[in-house]
């Protein structure tokens, strides 16, 4: 069996080209960036497969650089797959299982939104609403880059990209306006599908 298997980017859903307040040009450029992370991941694993692990100590700096770059590329893939998958909906208040989780763990949808907005404004790259399996509850975690700061044993359910590439074309420096547009396009049906498929307990 081969250690190194290439993966391919997921297709972009057509609904992503017709978002409310996030332009087609932004989404297309953003999708190309995601494709780049997939290419990078494949390239890095190819490079790692060709490193002679039996060689002298100087390979360790090379292995270190490749492994760190791998976390960035794989983070970029996972983050963007969540982001693209759960946009294209009608936004509004959460419903069904995710609404119950949000109400229980944040008090209300408004309180969750306020915390996510603040996390998104504070972060340099991402804000994630994730279910932490160890505490059995949701948190809004902050991310500065593709590989910082995911938390072990937590499952992201909402991924708000706040890198400038997500909004600069449409909003220049007005990140707050972009965050409102993100919320208007969330597809809660997709998020509820994840709650169900990951068997996240709602009580
Ligand atoms: Fe992004």
Short mmCIF file of N, CA and C in Angstrom, two decimals, residues 13-169:
data_model
loop_
_atom_site.label_atom_id
_atom_site.label_comp_id
_atom_site.label_asym_id
_atom_site.label_seq_id
_atom_site.Cartn_x
_atom_site.Cartn_y
_atom_site.Cartn_z
N UNK A 13 -20.31 24.03 -5.12
CA UNK A 13 -21.75 23.99 -5.35
C UNK A 13 -22.19 25.22 -6.15
N UNK A 14 -23.06 25.04 -7.15
CA UNK A 14 -23.51 26.20 -7.95
C UNK A 14 -24.11 27.32 -7.10
N UNK A 15 -24.77 26.97 -5.98
CA UNK A 15 -25.39 28.00 -5.14
C UNK A 15 -24.35 28.98 -4.58
N UNK A 16 -23.10 28.55 -4.53
CA UNK A 16 -22.05 29.43 -3.99
C UNK A 16 -21.76 30.62 -4.89
N UNK A 17 -22.19 30.51 -6.16
CA UNK A 17 -21.94 31.61 -7.09
C UNK A 17 -23.05 32.65 -7.04
N UNK A 18 -24.04 32.41 -6.21
CA UNK A 18 -25.18 33.34 -6.12
C UNK A 18 -25.48 33.70 -4.67
N UNK A 19 -24.47 33.96 -3.90
CA UNK A 19 -24.67 34.31 -2.50
C UNK A 19 -25.17 35.74 -2.37
N UNK A 20 -25.75 36.03 -1.22
CA UNK A 20 -26.25 37.36 -0.92
C UNK A 20 -25.13 38.16 -0.26
N UNK A 21 -24.51 39.06 -1.03
CA UNK A 21 -23.50 39.94 -0.43
C UNK A 21 -22.08 39.40 -0.45
N UNK A 22 -21.89 38.20 -1.01
CA UNK A 22 -20.53 37.68 -1.24
C UNK A 22 -20.47 37.35 -2.73
N UNK A 23 -19.66 38.12 -3.46
CA UNK A 23 -19.75 38.09 -4.93
C UNK A 23 -19.19 36.81 -5.53
N UNK A 24 -19.63 36.54 -6.73
CA UNK A 24 -19.12 35.42 -7.50
C UNK A 24 -17.59 35.52 -7.66
N UNK A 25 -17.11 36.72 -7.93
CA UNK A 25 -15.66 36.90 -8.11
C UNK A 25 -14.90 36.50 -6.84
N UNK A 26 -15.45 36.89 -5.69
CA UNK A 26 -14.81 36.52 -4.42
C UNK A 26 -14.81 35.01 -4.24
N UNK A 27 -15.97 34.40 -4.48
CA UNK A 27 -16.08 32.94 -4.26
C UNK A 27 -15.16 32.19 -5.24
N UNK A 28 -15.11 32.64 -6.48
CA UNK A 28 -14.26 31.95 -7.46
C UNK A 28 -12.78 32.05 -7.08
N UNK A 29 -12.37 33.23 -6.67
CA UNK A 29 -10.97 33.40 -6.25
C UNK A 29 -10.68 32.57 -4.99
N UNK A 30 -11.66 32.54 -4.10
CA UNK A 30 -11.52 31.81 -2.85
C UNK A 30 -11.43 30.31 -3.11
N UNK A 31 -12.24 29.84 -4.05
CA UNK A 31 -12.23 28.42 -4.40
C UNK A 31 -10.87 28.03 -5.01
N UNK A 32 -10.30 28.92 -5.82
CA UNK A 32 -8.98 28.63 -6.39
C UNK A 32 -7.92 28.51 -5.28
N UNK A 33 -8.08 29.32 -4.26
CA UNK A 33 -7.16 29.23 -3.12
C UNK A 33 -7.29 27.85 -2.45
N UNK A 34 -8.51 27.40 -2.27
CA UNK A 34 -8.76 26.07 -1.70
C UNK A 34 -8.13 24.98 -2.59
N UNK A 35 -8.32 25.11 -3.90
CA UNK A 35 -7.69 24.14 -4.81
C UNK A 35 -6.18 24.13 -4.61
N UNK A 36 -5.64 25.31 -4.36
CA UNK A 36 -4.21 25.42 -4.11
C UNK A 36 -3.77 24.64 -2.88
N UNK A 37 -4.60 24.66 -1.83
CA UNK A 37 -4.26 23.90 -0.61
C UNK A 37 -4.26 22.40 -0.90
N UNK A 38 -5.19 21.96 -1.74
CA UNK A 38 -5.23 20.53 -2.08
C UNK A 38 -3.95 20.17 -2.85
N UNK A 39 -3.58 21.02 -3.81
CA UNK A 39 -2.35 20.77 -4.57
C UNK A 39 -1.13 20.76 -3.67
N UNK A 40 -1.12 21.68 -2.72
CA UNK A 40 0.02 21.79 -1.80
C UNK A 40 0.12 20.54 -0.93
N UNK A 41 -1.02 20.09 -0.43
CA UNK A 41 -1.06 18.87 0.40
C UNK A 41 -0.48 17.69 -0.38
N UNK A 42 -0.89 17.54 -1.63
CA UNK A 42 -0.39 16.43 -2.44
C UNK A 42 1.11 16.56 -2.68
N UNK A 43 1.52 17.80 -2.95
CA UNK A 43 2.94 18.05 -3.22
C UNK A 43 3.80 17.75 -1.98
N UNK A 44 3.32 18.17 -0.81
CA UNK A 44 4.11 17.97 0.42
C UNK A 44 4.21 16.48 0.75
N UNK A 45 3.08 15.76 0.61
CA UNK A 45 3.15 14.32 0.90
C UNK A 45 4.07 13.61 -0.09
N UNK A 46 4.09 14.08 -1.33
CA UNK A 46 5.02 13.52 -2.32
C UNK A 46 6.46 13.76 -1.91
N UNK A 47 6.72 14.99 -1.42
CA UNK A 47 8.08 15.33 -0.99
C UNK A 47 8.47 14.51 0.23
N UNK A 48 7.53 14.33 1.17
CA UNK A 48 7.83 13.53 2.37
C UNK A 48 8.11 12.07 2.00
N UNK A 49 7.38 11.59 1.01
CA UNK A 49 7.57 10.19 0.60
C UNK A 49 8.96 9.97 0.01
N UNK A 50 9.55 11.06 -0.51
CA UNK A 50 10.86 10.88 -1.14
C UNK A 50 12.03 11.22 -0.21
N UNK A 51 11.71 11.65 1.03
CA UNK A 51 12.79 11.92 1.99
C UNK A 51 13.39 10.59 2.44
N UNK A 52 14.70 10.52 2.45
CA UNK A 52 15.38 9.31 2.91
C UNK A 52 15.49 9.35 4.43
N UNK A 53 14.57 8.65 5.11
CA UNK A 53 14.50 8.73 6.57
C UNK A 53 15.70 8.07 7.24
N UNK A 54 16.46 7.33 6.47
CA UNK A 54 17.64 6.69 7.03
C UNK A 54 18.87 7.58 6.96
N UNK A 55 18.69 8.76 6.37
CA UNK A 55 19.85 9.65 6.19
C UNK A 55 20.24 10.34 7.49
N UNK A 56 21.28 11.12 7.42
CA UNK A 56 21.82 11.76 8.63
C UNK A 56 20.89 12.85 9.17
N UNK A 57 21.27 13.43 10.32
CA UNK A 57 20.41 14.34 11.07
C UNK A 57 19.90 15.55 10.29
N UNK A 58 20.61 15.97 9.25
CA UNK A 58 20.20 17.21 8.58
C UNK A 58 18.83 17.10 7.93
N UNK A 59 18.31 15.89 7.77
CA UNK A 59 16.97 15.81 7.17
C UNK A 59 15.89 16.31 8.12
N UNK A 60 16.19 16.40 9.43
CA UNK A 60 15.10 16.71 10.35
C UNK A 60 14.54 18.11 10.13
N UNK A 61 15.38 19.08 9.76
CA UNK A 61 14.85 20.42 9.52
C UNK A 61 13.96 20.40 8.28
N UNK A 62 14.32 19.57 7.33
CA UNK A 62 13.50 19.46 6.12
C UNK A 62 12.16 18.79 6.46
N UNK A 63 12.23 17.72 7.27
CA UNK A 63 11.01 17.04 7.67
C UNK A 63 10.13 17.98 8.48
N UNK A 64 10.75 18.74 9.38
CA UNK A 64 9.99 19.69 10.19
C UNK A 64 9.25 20.69 9.31
N UNK A 65 9.96 21.28 8.34
CA UNK A 65 9.33 22.29 7.47
C UNK A 65 8.18 21.68 6.68
N UNK A 66 8.40 20.48 6.16
CA UNK A 66 7.34 19.84 5.38
C UNK A 66 6.13 19.50 6.24
N UNK A 67 6.39 19.00 7.45
CA UNK A 67 5.28 18.60 8.32
C UNK A 67 4.48 19.82 8.80
N UNK A 68 5.17 20.93 9.06
CA UNK A 68 4.45 22.15 9.44
C UNK A 68 3.62 22.66 8.25
N UNK A 69 4.24 22.67 7.07
CA UNK A 69 3.50 23.10 5.88
C UNK A 69 2.30 22.18 5.62
N UNK A 70 2.45 20.91 5.97
CA UNK A 70 1.34 19.96 5.77
C UNK A 70 0.15 20.34 6.66
N UNK A 71 0.42 20.75 7.90
CA UNK A 71 -0.70 21.14 8.77
C UNK A 71 -1.40 22.37 8.22
N UNK A 72 -0.63 23.27 7.62
CA UNK A 72 -1.24 24.47 7.03
C UNK A 72 -2.12 24.10 5.84
N UNK A 73 -1.60 23.23 4.98
CA UNK A 73 -2.35 22.83 3.78
C UNK A 73 -3.60 22.03 4.16
N UNK A 74 -3.44 21.08 5.06
CA UNK A 74 -4.59 20.23 5.45
C UNK A 74 -5.62 21.07 6.21
N UNK A 75 -5.15 21.98 7.05
CA UNK A 75 -6.07 22.91 7.71
C UNK A 75 -6.82 23.74 6.68
N UNK A 76 -6.11 24.22 5.69
CA UNK A 76 -6.73 25.02 4.63
C UNK A 76 -7.79 24.23 3.87
N UNK A 77 -7.54 22.96 3.67
CA UNK A 77 -8.53 22.10 3.01
C UNK A 77 -9.76 21.92 3.89
N UNK A 78 -9.54 21.49 5.12
CA UNK A 78 -10.68 21.19 6.00
C UNK A 78 -11.51 22.44 6.29
N UNK A 79 -10.84 23.53 6.62
CA UNK A 79 -11.57 24.76 6.93
C UNK A 79 -12.44 25.20 5.77
N UNK A 80 -11.86 25.17 4.57
CA UNK A 80 -12.61 25.66 3.40
C UNK A 80 -13.69 24.69 2.97
N UNK A 81 -13.51 23.39 3.21
CA UNK A 81 -14.57 22.45 2.85
C UNK A 81 -15.80 22.69 3.73
N UNK A 82 -15.57 23.01 5.01
CA UNK A 82 -16.71 23.36 5.88
C UNK A 82 -17.34 24.66 5.39
N UNK A 83 -16.48 25.65 5.17
CA UNK A 83 -16.96 26.99 4.76
C UNK A 83 -17.83 26.91 3.50
N UNK A 84 -17.32 26.29 2.46
CA UNK A 84 -18.08 26.25 1.21
C UNK A 84 -19.33 25.38 1.34
N UNK A 85 -19.23 24.32 2.11
CA UNK A 85 -20.37 23.40 2.21
C UNK A 85 -21.55 24.05 2.93
N UNK A 86 -21.29 24.83 3.96
CA UNK A 86 -22.43 25.35 4.72
C UNK A 86 -22.85 26.76 4.34
N UNK A 87 -22.36 27.27 3.20
CA UNK A 87 -22.92 28.51 2.65
C UNK A 87 -23.88 28.13 1.51
N UNK A 88 -24.70 29.11 1.11
CA UNK A 88 -25.67 28.82 0.06
C UNK A 88 -27.07 28.63 0.61
N UNK A 89 -27.24 28.90 1.90
CA UNK A 89 -28.55 28.77 2.53
C UNK A 89 -29.19 30.13 2.77
N UNK A 90 -30.25 30.12 3.57
CA UNK A 90 -31.04 31.34 3.76
C UNK A 90 -30.70 32.06 5.06
N UNK A 91 -29.69 31.60 5.81
CA UNK A 91 -29.29 32.28 7.03
C UNK A 91 -30.39 32.27 8.08
N UNK A 92 -30.50 33.38 8.79
CA UNK A 92 -31.52 33.49 9.82
C UNK A 92 -31.14 32.72 11.07
N UNK A 93 -32.12 32.54 11.94
CA UNK A 93 -31.84 31.84 13.19
C UNK A 93 -31.62 30.35 12.94
N UNK A 94 -30.76 29.73 13.74
CA UNK A 94 -30.59 28.28 13.64
C UNK A 94 -31.90 27.56 13.95
N UNK A 95 -32.04 26.35 13.42
CA UNK A 95 -33.25 25.59 13.73
C UNK A 95 -32.88 24.16 14.12
N UNK A 96 -33.87 23.42 14.55
CA UNK A 96 -33.72 22.00 14.90
C UNK A 96 -32.58 21.76 15.90
N UNK A 97 -31.79 20.71 15.66
CA UNK A 97 -30.82 20.28 16.67
C UNK A 97 -29.78 21.35 16.99
N UNK A 98 -29.29 22.04 15.98
CA UNK A 98 -28.24 23.04 16.25
C UNK A 98 -28.82 24.22 17.04
N UNK A 99 -30.10 24.52 16.83
CA UNK A 99 -30.74 25.59 17.61
C UNK A 99 -30.78 25.20 19.09
N UNK A 100 -31.10 23.94 19.36
CA UNK A 100 -31.17 23.48 20.75
C UNK A 100 -29.79 23.54 21.40
N UNK A 101 -28.76 23.12 20.66
CA UNK A 101 -27.39 23.16 21.19
C UNK A 101 -26.96 24.60 21.48
N UNK A 102 -27.23 25.49 20.54
CA UNK A 102 -26.82 26.89 20.69
C UNK A 102 -27.54 27.53 21.87
N UNK A 103 -28.83 27.25 21.97
CA UNK A 103 -29.60 27.83 23.08
C UNK A 103 -29.07 27.32 24.43
N UNK A 104 -28.79 26.03 24.48
CA UNK A 104 -28.31 25.45 25.73
C UNK A 104 -26.94 26.01 26.12
N UNK A 105 -26.04 26.12 25.13
CA UNK A 105 -24.64 26.43 25.45
C UNK A 105 -24.28 27.91 25.38
N UNK A 106 -25.12 28.70 24.70
CA UNK A 106 -24.85 30.15 24.65
C UNK A 106 -25.99 30.96 25.28
N UNK A 107 -27.13 30.33 25.50
CA UNK A 107 -28.26 31.05 26.09
C UNK A 107 -29.30 31.45 25.06
N UNK A 108 -28.83 31.88 23.88
CA UNK A 108 -29.75 32.27 22.80
C UNK A 108 -28.97 32.37 21.50
N UNK A 109 -29.73 32.41 20.39
CA UNK A 109 -29.08 32.58 19.08
C UNK A 109 -28.38 33.93 19.03
N UNK A 110 -28.99 34.95 19.62
CA UNK A 110 -28.37 36.28 19.61
C UNK A 110 -27.03 36.28 20.36
N UNK A 111 -27.02 35.58 21.50
CA UNK A 111 -25.77 35.53 22.28
C UNK A 111 -24.69 34.77 21.52
N UNK A 112 -25.10 33.68 20.84
CA UNK A 112 -24.14 32.94 20.01
C UNK A 112 -23.58 33.83 18.90
N UNK A 113 -24.49 34.55 18.22
CA UNK A 113 -24.07 35.43 17.12
C UNK A 113 -23.12 36.52 17.64
N UNK A 114 -23.45 37.09 18.78
CA UNK A 114 -22.60 38.16 19.34
C UNK A 114 -21.20 37.62 19.64
N UNK A 115 -21.15 36.41 20.18
CA UNK A 115 -19.85 35.82 20.50
C UNK A 115 -19.08 35.44 19.23
N UNK A 116 -19.79 34.92 18.23
CA UNK A 116 -19.12 34.55 16.98
C UNK A 116 -18.60 35.80 16.26
N UNK A 117 -19.44 36.84 16.23
CA UNK A 117 -19.01 38.11 15.60
C UNK A 117 -17.73 38.62 16.27
N UNK A 118 -17.75 38.65 17.60
CA UNK A 118 -16.58 39.17 18.33
C UNK A 118 -15.36 38.29 18.07
N UNK A 119 -15.57 36.97 18.04
CA UNK A 119 -14.46 36.04 17.77
C UNK A 119 -13.92 36.28 16.36
N UNK A 120 -14.83 36.50 15.41
CA UNK A 120 -14.42 36.75 14.03
C UNK A 120 -13.70 38.07 13.87
N UNK A 121 -14.13 39.08 14.61
CA UNK A 121 -13.44 40.37 14.54
C UNK A 121 -12.07 40.30 15.21
N UNK A 122 -11.97 39.45 16.23
CA UNK A 122 -10.72 39.34 17.00
C UNK A 122 -9.69 38.46 16.31
N UNK A 123 -10.16 37.49 15.53
CA UNK A 123 -9.24 36.51 14.94
C UNK A 123 -8.53 37.05 13.71
N UNK A 124 -7.49 36.36 13.32
CA UNK A 124 -6.77 36.75 12.10
C UNK A 124 -7.13 35.86 10.91
N UNK A 125 -7.82 34.74 11.19
CA UNK A 125 -8.13 33.84 10.08
C UNK A 125 -9.49 33.18 10.16
N UNK A 126 -9.83 32.71 11.36
CA UNK A 126 -11.06 31.92 11.47
C UNK A 126 -11.75 32.13 12.81
N UNK A 127 -13.06 31.91 12.79
CA UNK A 127 -13.82 31.68 14.03
C UNK A 127 -14.64 30.43 13.77
N UNK A 128 -14.56 29.49 14.70
CA UNK A 128 -15.27 28.21 14.53
C UNK A 128 -16.24 27.99 15.69
N UNK A 129 -17.45 27.60 15.38
CA UNK A 129 -18.32 27.04 16.40
C UNK A 129 -18.11 25.53 16.35
N UNK A 130 -17.63 24.99 17.45
CA UNK A 130 -17.27 23.57 17.46
C UNK A 130 -17.88 22.87 18.67
N UNK A 131 -18.23 21.62 18.47
CA UNK A 131 -18.71 20.81 19.59
C UNK A 131 -17.50 20.12 20.21
N UNK A 132 -17.25 20.44 21.48
CA UNK A 132 -16.13 19.84 22.19
C UNK A 132 -16.62 18.57 22.90
N UNK A 133 -16.08 17.43 22.45
CA UNK A 133 -16.56 16.14 22.95
C UNK A 133 -16.18 15.90 24.40
N UNK A 134 -15.11 16.53 24.85
CA UNK A 134 -14.69 16.31 26.25
C UNK A 134 -15.59 17.04 27.23
N UNK A 135 -16.02 18.25 26.85
CA UNK A 135 -16.92 19.00 27.73
C UNK A 135 -18.38 18.79 27.36
N UNK A 136 -18.61 18.23 26.18
CA UNK A 136 -19.98 17.97 25.75
C UNK A 136 -20.77 19.23 25.46
N UNK A 137 -20.07 20.24 24.92
CA UNK A 137 -20.77 21.50 24.61
C UNK A 137 -20.08 22.27 23.49
N UNK A 138 -20.80 23.27 23.00
CA UNK A 138 -20.26 24.11 21.92
C UNK A 138 -19.37 25.21 22.48
N UNK A 139 -18.36 25.56 21.70
CA UNK A 139 -17.56 26.76 21.96
C UNK A 139 -17.36 27.49 20.64
N UNK A 140 -17.18 28.81 20.70
CA UNK A 140 -16.66 29.54 19.54
C UNK A 140 -15.17 29.71 19.75
N UNK A 141 -14.41 28.99 18.94
CA UNK A 141 -12.95 29.04 19.05
C UNK A 141 -12.38 30.00 18.00
N UNK A 142 -11.23 30.57 18.29
CA UNK A 142 -10.60 31.50 17.36
C UNK A 142 -9.46 30.80 16.62
N UNK A 143 -9.27 31.19 15.36
CA UNK A 143 -8.15 30.67 14.58
C UNK A 143 -7.38 31.83 13.97
N UNK A 144 -6.08 31.79 14.02
CA UNK A 144 -5.28 32.84 13.37
C UNK A 144 -4.83 32.44 11.98
N UNK A 145 -4.59 31.15 11.78
CA UNK A 145 -4.17 30.69 10.46
C UNK A 145 -4.83 29.34 10.21
N UNK A 146 -4.55 28.75 9.08
CA UNK A 146 -5.20 27.46 8.74
C UNK A 146 -4.87 26.39 9.78
N UNK A 147 -3.72 26.52 10.41
CA UNK A 147 -3.28 25.48 11.34
C UNK A 147 -3.20 25.97 12.79
N UNK A 148 -3.78 27.12 13.07
CA UNK A 148 -3.88 27.59 14.45
C UNK A 148 -5.29 28.11 14.66
N UNK A 149 -6.01 27.85 15.71
CA UNK A 149 -5.70 26.98 16.82
C UNK A 149 -6.77 25.92 16.93
N UNK A 150 -6.79 24.94 16.06
CA UNK A 150 -7.78 23.87 16.23
C UNK A 150 -7.54 23.15 17.56
N UNK A 151 -8.62 22.63 18.14
CA UNK A 151 -8.56 22.00 19.45
C UNK A 151 -8.86 20.52 19.29
N UNK A 152 -8.08 19.68 19.91
CA UNK A 152 -8.31 18.23 19.82
C UNK A 152 -9.69 17.84 20.31
N UNK A 153 -10.26 16.88 19.64
CA UNK A 153 -11.53 16.28 20.07
C UNK A 153 -12.67 17.28 20.08
N UNK A 154 -12.60 18.21 19.16
CA UNK A 154 -13.72 19.13 18.95
C UNK A 154 -14.08 19.08 17.46
N UNK A 155 -15.36 19.11 17.18
CA UNK A 155 -15.84 18.99 15.80
C UNK A 155 -16.42 20.32 15.34
N UNK A 156 -15.78 20.96 14.35
CA UNK A 156 -16.29 22.25 13.89
C UNK A 156 -17.61 22.09 13.13
N UNK A 157 -18.56 22.96 13.44
CA UNK A 157 -19.87 22.92 12.79
C UNK A 157 -20.16 24.20 12.01
N UNK A 158 -19.51 25.29 12.42
CA UNK A 158 -19.58 26.55 11.67
C UNK A 158 -18.14 27.04 11.52
N UNK A 159 -17.77 27.42 10.31
CA UNK A 159 -16.41 27.91 10.05
C UNK A 159 -16.51 29.25 9.34
N UNK A 160 -16.23 30.31 10.09
CA UNK A 160 -16.29 31.67 9.56
C UNK A 160 -14.87 32.10 9.16
N UNK A 161 -14.67 32.23 7.87
CA UNK A 161 -13.36 32.65 7.33
C UNK A 161 -13.27 34.17 7.43
N UNK A 162 -12.31 34.67 8.18
CA UNK A 162 -12.15 36.13 8.28
C UNK A 162 -10.81 36.61 7.70
N UNK A 163 -10.15 35.74 6.94
CA UNK A 163 -9.01 36.23 6.15
C UNK A 163 -9.51 37.31 5.19
N UNK A 164 -8.66 38.28 4.91
CA UNK A 164 -9.07 39.35 3.98
C UNK A 164 -9.52 38.81 2.63
N UNK A 165 -8.94 37.68 2.21
CA UNK A 165 -9.31 37.17 0.89
C UNK A 165 -10.79 36.79 0.81
N UNK A 166 -11.43 36.62 1.99
CA UNK A 166 -12.84 36.22 2.01
C UNK A 166 -13.77 37.40 1.73
N UNK A 167 -13.24 38.64 1.90
CA UNK A 167 -14.17 39.78 1.82
C UNK A 167 -13.61 41.04 1.20
N UNK A 168 -12.31 41.12 0.96
CA UNK A 168 -11.73 42.41 0.59
C UNK A 168 -12.31 42.97 -0.71
N UNK A 169 -12.52 42.09 -1.69
CA UNK A 169 -13.09 42.52 -2.98
C UNK A 169 -14.47 43.16 -2.79
#
